[in-house]
mmCIF file of C-alpha atoms in Angstrom:
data_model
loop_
_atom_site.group_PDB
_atom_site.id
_atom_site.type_symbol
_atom_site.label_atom_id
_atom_site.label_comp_id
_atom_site.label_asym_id
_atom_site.label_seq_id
_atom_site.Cartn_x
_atom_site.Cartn_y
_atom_site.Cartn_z
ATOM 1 C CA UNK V 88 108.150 117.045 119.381
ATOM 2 C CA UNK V 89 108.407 113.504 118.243
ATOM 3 C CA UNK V 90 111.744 113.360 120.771
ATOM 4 C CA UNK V 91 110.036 114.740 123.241
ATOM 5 C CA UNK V 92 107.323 112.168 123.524
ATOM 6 C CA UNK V 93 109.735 109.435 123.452
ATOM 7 C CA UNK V 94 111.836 110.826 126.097
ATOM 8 C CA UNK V 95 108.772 111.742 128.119
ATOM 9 C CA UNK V 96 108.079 107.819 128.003
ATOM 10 C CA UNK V 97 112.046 107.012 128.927
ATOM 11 C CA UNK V 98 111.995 105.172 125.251
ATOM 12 C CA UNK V 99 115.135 104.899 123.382
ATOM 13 C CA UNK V 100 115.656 105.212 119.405
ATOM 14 C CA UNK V 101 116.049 101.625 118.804
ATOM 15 C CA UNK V 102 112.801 100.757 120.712
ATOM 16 C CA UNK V 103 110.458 103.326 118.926
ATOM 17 C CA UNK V 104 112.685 102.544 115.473
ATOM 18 C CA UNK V 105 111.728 98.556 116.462
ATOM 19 C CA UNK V 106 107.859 99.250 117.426
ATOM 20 C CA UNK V 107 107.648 101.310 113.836
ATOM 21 C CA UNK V 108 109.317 98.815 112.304
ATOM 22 C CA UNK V 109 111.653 101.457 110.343
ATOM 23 C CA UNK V 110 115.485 102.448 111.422
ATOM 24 C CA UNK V 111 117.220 103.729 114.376
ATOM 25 C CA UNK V 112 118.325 106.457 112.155
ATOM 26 C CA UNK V 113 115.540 107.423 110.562
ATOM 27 C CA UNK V 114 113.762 107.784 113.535
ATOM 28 C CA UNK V 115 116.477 110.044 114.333
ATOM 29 C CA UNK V 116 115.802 111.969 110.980
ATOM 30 C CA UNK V 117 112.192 112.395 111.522
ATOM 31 C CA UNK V 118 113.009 113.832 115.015
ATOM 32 C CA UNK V 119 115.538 116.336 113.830
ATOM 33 C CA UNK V 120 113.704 117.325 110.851
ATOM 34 C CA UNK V 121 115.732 116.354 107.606
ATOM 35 C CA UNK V 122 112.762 113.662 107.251
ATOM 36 C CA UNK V 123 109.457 114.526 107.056
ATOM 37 C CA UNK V 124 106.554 112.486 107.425
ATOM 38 C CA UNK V 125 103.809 114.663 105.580
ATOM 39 C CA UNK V 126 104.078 112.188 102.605
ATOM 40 C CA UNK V 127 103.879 109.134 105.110
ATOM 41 C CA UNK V 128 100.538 109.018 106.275
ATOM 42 C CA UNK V 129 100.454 105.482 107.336
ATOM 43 C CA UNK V 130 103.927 105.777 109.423
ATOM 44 C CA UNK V 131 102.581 109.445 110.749
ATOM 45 C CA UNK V 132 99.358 107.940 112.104
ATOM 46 C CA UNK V 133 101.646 104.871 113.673
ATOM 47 C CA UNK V 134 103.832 107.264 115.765
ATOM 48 C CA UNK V 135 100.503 109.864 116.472
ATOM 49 C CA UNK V 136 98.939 106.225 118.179
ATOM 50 C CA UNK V 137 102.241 104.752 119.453
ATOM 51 C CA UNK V 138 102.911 107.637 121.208
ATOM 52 C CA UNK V 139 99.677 108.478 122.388
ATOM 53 C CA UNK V 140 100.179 112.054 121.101
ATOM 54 C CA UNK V 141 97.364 115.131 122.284
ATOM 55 C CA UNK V 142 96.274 117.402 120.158
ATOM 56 C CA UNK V 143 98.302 120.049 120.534
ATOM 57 C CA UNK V 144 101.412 117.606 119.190
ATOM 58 C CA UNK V 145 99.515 116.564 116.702
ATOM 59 C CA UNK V 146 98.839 119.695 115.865
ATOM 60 C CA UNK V 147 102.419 120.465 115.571
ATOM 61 C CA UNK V 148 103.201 117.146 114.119
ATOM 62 C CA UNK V 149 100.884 117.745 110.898
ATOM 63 C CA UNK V 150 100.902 121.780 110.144
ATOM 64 C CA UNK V 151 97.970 123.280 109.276
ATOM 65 C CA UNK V 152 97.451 123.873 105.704
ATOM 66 C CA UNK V 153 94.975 124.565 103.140
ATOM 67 C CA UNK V 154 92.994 121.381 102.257
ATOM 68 C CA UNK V 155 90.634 122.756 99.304
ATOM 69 C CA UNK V 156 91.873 125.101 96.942
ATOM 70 C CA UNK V 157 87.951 125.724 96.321
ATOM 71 C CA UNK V 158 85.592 124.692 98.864
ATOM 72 C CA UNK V 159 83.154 122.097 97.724
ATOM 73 C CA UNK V 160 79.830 122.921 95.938
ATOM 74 C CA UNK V 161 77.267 123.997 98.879
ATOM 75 C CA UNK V 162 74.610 121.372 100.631
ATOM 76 C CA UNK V 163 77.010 118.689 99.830
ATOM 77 C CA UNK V 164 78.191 115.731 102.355
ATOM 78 C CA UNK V 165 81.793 117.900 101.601
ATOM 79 C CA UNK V 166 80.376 120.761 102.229
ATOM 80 C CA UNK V 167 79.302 120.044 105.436
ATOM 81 C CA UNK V 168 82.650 118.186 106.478
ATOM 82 C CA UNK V 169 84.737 121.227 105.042
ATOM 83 C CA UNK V 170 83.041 123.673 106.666
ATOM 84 C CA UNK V 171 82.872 121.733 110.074
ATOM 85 C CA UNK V 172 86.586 121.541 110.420
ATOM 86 C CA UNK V 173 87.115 125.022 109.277
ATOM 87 C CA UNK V 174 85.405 126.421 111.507
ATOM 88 C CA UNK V 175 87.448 124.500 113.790
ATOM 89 C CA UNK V 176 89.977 125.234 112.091
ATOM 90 C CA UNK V 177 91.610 121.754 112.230
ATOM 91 C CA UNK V 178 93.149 119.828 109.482
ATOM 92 C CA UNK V 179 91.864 116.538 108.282
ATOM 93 C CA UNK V 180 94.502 114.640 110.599
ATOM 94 C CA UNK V 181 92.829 115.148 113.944
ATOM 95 C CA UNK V 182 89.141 114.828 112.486
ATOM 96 C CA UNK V 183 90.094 111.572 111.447
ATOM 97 C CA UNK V 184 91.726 110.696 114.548
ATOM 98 C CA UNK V 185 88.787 111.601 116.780
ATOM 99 C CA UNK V 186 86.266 109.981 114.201
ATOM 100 C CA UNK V 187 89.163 106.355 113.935
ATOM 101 C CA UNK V 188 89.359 106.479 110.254
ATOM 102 C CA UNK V 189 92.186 107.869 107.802
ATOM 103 C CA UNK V 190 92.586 111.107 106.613
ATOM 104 C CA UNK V 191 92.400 110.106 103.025
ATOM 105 C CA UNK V 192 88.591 109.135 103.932
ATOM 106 C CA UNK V 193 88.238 112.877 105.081
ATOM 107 C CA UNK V 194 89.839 114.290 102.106
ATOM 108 C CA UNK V 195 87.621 111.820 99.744
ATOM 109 C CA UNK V 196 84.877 112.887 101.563
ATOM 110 C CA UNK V 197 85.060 116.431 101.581
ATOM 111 C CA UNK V 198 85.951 116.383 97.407
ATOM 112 C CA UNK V 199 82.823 114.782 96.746
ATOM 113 C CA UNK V 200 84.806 111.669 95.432
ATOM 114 C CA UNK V 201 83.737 108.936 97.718
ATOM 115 C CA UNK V 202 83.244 105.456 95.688
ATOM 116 C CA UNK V 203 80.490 104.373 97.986
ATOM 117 C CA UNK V 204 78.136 106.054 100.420
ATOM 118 C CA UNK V 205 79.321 106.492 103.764
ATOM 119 C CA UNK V 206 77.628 105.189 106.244
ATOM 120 C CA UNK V 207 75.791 106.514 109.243
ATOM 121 C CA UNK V 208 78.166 105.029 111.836
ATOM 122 C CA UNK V 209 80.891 106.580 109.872
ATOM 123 C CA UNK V 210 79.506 109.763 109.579
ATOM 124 C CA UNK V 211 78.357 109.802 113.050
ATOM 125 C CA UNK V 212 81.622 109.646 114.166
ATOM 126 C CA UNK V 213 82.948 112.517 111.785
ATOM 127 C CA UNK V 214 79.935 114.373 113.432
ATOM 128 C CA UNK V 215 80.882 114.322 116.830
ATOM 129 C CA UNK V 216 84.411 115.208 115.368
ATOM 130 C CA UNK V 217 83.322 118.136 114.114
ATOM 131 C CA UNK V 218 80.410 118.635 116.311
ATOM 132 C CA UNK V 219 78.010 119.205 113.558
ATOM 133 C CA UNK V 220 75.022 117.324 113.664
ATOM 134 C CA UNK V 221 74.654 114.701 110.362
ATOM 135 C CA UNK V 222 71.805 116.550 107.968
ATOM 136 C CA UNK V 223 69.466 113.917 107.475
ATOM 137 C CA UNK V 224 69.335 113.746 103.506
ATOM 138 C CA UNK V 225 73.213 112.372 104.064
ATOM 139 C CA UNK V 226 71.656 109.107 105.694
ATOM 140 C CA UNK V 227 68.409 109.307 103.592
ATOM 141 C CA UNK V 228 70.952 108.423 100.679
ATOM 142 C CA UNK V 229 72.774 105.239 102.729
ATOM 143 C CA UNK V 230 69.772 103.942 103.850
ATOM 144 C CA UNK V 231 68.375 104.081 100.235
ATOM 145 C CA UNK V 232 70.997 102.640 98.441
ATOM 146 C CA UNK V 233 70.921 99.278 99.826
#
């Protein structure tokens, strides 16, 4: 897939190995498969943006897999986030590209393990991601703890 998008652009190895900033051959790893880059977020979000990738590669880029063993505890901020993008079902990868964070600010999210409340613009964004609406009591607490 990852070949295919730099063909599609008439892009050689060397250039999309230069623009990551990584090897010629690696790139040629992660495009036949003996690498993979599901341990590599930052590099994995780099070629998902550098290549200007659509969801369906993206999709096919990060398999789906199961993000909670056990979903979060209900009327939580990740409850609502888990069961937005299940019911999607979408992975954290494209919610956080549609909502321009990381998907380690998903996944802290939706554990319940966030160091600081999130704020509205933030989870506005994750909204529209998931096309929930943000309950109200979620920007009750920002706007509280200030």
């Amino acid at each position: 897939m990852i070949r295919r998008a730099r063909l599609r652009r008439r892009w050689s190895l060397k250039f999309l190995a230069d623009q990551l900033g990584i090897t010629r051959q690696y790139v040629s790893k992660i495009e036949h498969g003996s690498s993979h880059l599901r341990d590599n977020g930052a590099l994995r979000d780099q070629i998902i943006e550098l290549l200007d990738l659509n969801q369906a590669e993206i999709e096919e880029l990060v398999p789906r897999r199961k993000l909670v063993s056990h979903p979060p505890q209900k009327r939580t901020l990740g409850w609502w986030l888990y069961t937005g993008h299940h019911r999607l079902k979408l992975n954290q990868q494209p919610i956080a590209l549609q909502a321009h964070t990381n998907h380690s600010t998903i996944s802290t999210l939706e554990r319940n393990t966030y160091k600081y409340h999130a704020g509205p613009e933030l989870l506005g964004r994750i909204g529209r991601a998931i096309g929930k609406k943000v309950p109200r009591r979620f920007l009750r607490r920002h706007q509280n703890s200030h």
